[in-house]
XYZ file of C-alpha atoms in Angstrom:
147
model
C 50.671 111.797 15.253
C 51.659 108.617 13.520
C 50.174 105.321 14.707
C 52.345 103.237 16.995
C 51.466 100.078 15.047
C 51.367 100.517 11.272
C 48.361 99.026 9.495
C 50.570 96.455 7.814
C 51.382 94.809 11.154
C 49.130 92.057 12.439
C 47.952 92.904 15.946
C 46.947 89.391 17.064
C 50.397 88.069 16.168
C 52.048 90.984 17.958
C 49.960 90.072 21.010
C 50.921 86.414 20.513
C 54.586 87.393 20.464
C 54.137 89.409 23.631
C 52.429 86.476 25.378
C 55.194 84.043 24.391
C 57.851 86.558 25.480
C 56.172 87.009 28.865
C 56.025 83.229 29.282
C 59.736 83.018 28.399
C 60.579 85.725 30.923
C 58.508 83.966 33.560
C 60.478 80.767 32.988
C 63.711 82.698 33.535
C 62.271 84.122 36.752
C 61.437 80.590 37.907
C 65.098 79.607 37.580
C 66.122 82.486 39.838
C 63.112 82.064 42.120
C 64.258 78.579 43.024
C 62.362 75.580 44.372
C 59.398 77.564 45.712
C 58.803 79.021 42.260
C 59.064 75.614 40.615
C 56.412 74.336 43.031
C 54.150 77.379 42.703
C 54.150 77.205 38.916
C 53.427 73.466 38.905
C 56.725 72.103 37.630
C 56.445 69.159 39.971
C 58.267 67.989 43.036
C 61.061 66.346 41.037
C 62.004 69.684 39.447
C 61.621 71.583 42.729
C 63.695 69.051 44.668
C 66.316 69.018 41.952
C 66.548 72.805 42.042
C 66.832 72.711 45.835
C 69.652 70.163 45.590
C 71.500 72.247 43.004
C 71.130 69.746 40.167
C 71.694 70.995 36.623
C 68.518 69.459 35.180
C 65.819 71.907 36.408
C 67.495 75.151 35.332
C 68.670 73.691 32.000
C 65.211 72.353 31.113
C 63.583 75.601 32.202
C 66.120 77.642 30.221
C 65.456 75.514 27.129
C 61.721 76.140 27.500
C 62.417 79.877 27.804
C 64.542 79.737 24.643
C 61.834 77.910 22.698
C 59.225 80.423 23.838
C 61.542 83.270 22.786
C 61.946 81.755 19.331
C 58.172 81.392 19.140
C 57.815 85.080 20.000
C 60.226 85.939 17.170
C 58.232 83.815 14.726
C 55.017 85.541 15.771
C 56.662 88.933 15.200
C 57.897 87.716 11.840
C 54.405 86.578 10.904
C 53.049 89.924 12.101
C 55.364 91.731 9.697
C 57.445 93.351 12.428
C 60.532 91.241 11.654
C 61.785 90.008 8.306
C 60.387 86.591 7.343
C 62.150 83.873 9.312
C 63.067 80.534 7.725
C 60.162 78.142 7.201
C 57.684 80.691 8.586
C 54.810 79.152 6.619
C 55.407 75.822 8.424
C 56.652 76.976 11.827
C 53.908 79.480 12.648
C 51.077 76.954 12.137
C 53.085 74.384 14.122
C 53.459 76.799 17.040
C 49.747 77.543 16.869
C 48.961 73.817 16.869
C 51.236 73.132 19.847
C 49.534 75.831 21.915
C 46.048 74.626 20.917
C 46.808 70.950 21.541
C 48.520 71.757 24.859
C 45.438 73.711 25.841
C 42.786 71.246 24.705
C 44.163 67.760 25.319
C 44.689 68.037 29.095
C 41.240 69.568 29.499
C 39.633 66.746 27.540
C 41.636 64.075 29.360
C 40.786 65.521 32.762
C 37.088 65.282 31.890
C 37.511 61.494 31.704
C 40.006 61.011 34.527
C 39.308 63.044 37.663
C 42.702 62.080 39.132
C 44.352 64.252 36.487
C 42.482 67.361 37.545
C 44.413 70.056 39.332
C 44.358 73.816 39.513
C 47.685 73.939 37.673
C 46.394 71.727 34.858
C 43.241 73.802 34.486
C 44.951 77.196 34.488
C 47.934 76.223 32.353
C 45.625 74.604 29.805
C 43.349 77.639 29.654
C 46.380 79.915 29.247
C 47.856 77.767 26.458
C 44.466 77.568 24.763
C 44.216 81.362 24.918
C 47.708 81.723 23.442
C 46.739 79.287 20.698
C 43.540 81.147 19.849
C 45.419 84.452 19.582
C 47.996 82.788 17.310
C 45.223 81.245 15.222
C 43.428 84.573 14.783
C 46.627 86.201 13.583
C 47.601 83.253 11.420
C 44.253 83.245 9.612
C 44.626 86.967 8.916
C 48.135 86.698 7.440
C 47.905 83.302 5.786
C 47.602 84.671 2.239
C 50.815 86.666 2.493
C 52.917 83.940 4.122
């Protein structure tokens, strides 16, 4: 039986794409979940209140985030060799990796110096982003020569 993932595909970047796609889907679910979901996932009271009041801002911002995460998933699949090379792949894939790593590390470092910034949401979201960034970085290092 033939392998499900050919050897030419990069598994860490496929996993990275999956993680970004799940995050995008979760953001779409938050839009439909309403104010309680905005609060649960740490979007802040302004976003939750805006969603409760029917303002356009929370769903539009959340939809834009979902779109960005979807594009990031496509770039990871492109880097993995699953999709044809996307424009500027050699620049965009490292940038995505850097954004995830910085988003994961900076809040953790800042919260070490300012206890007021510490929250469960900050801790978990930073750890998740750091994990996403590490997976991207592992894949990126493996495919760098062929980008």
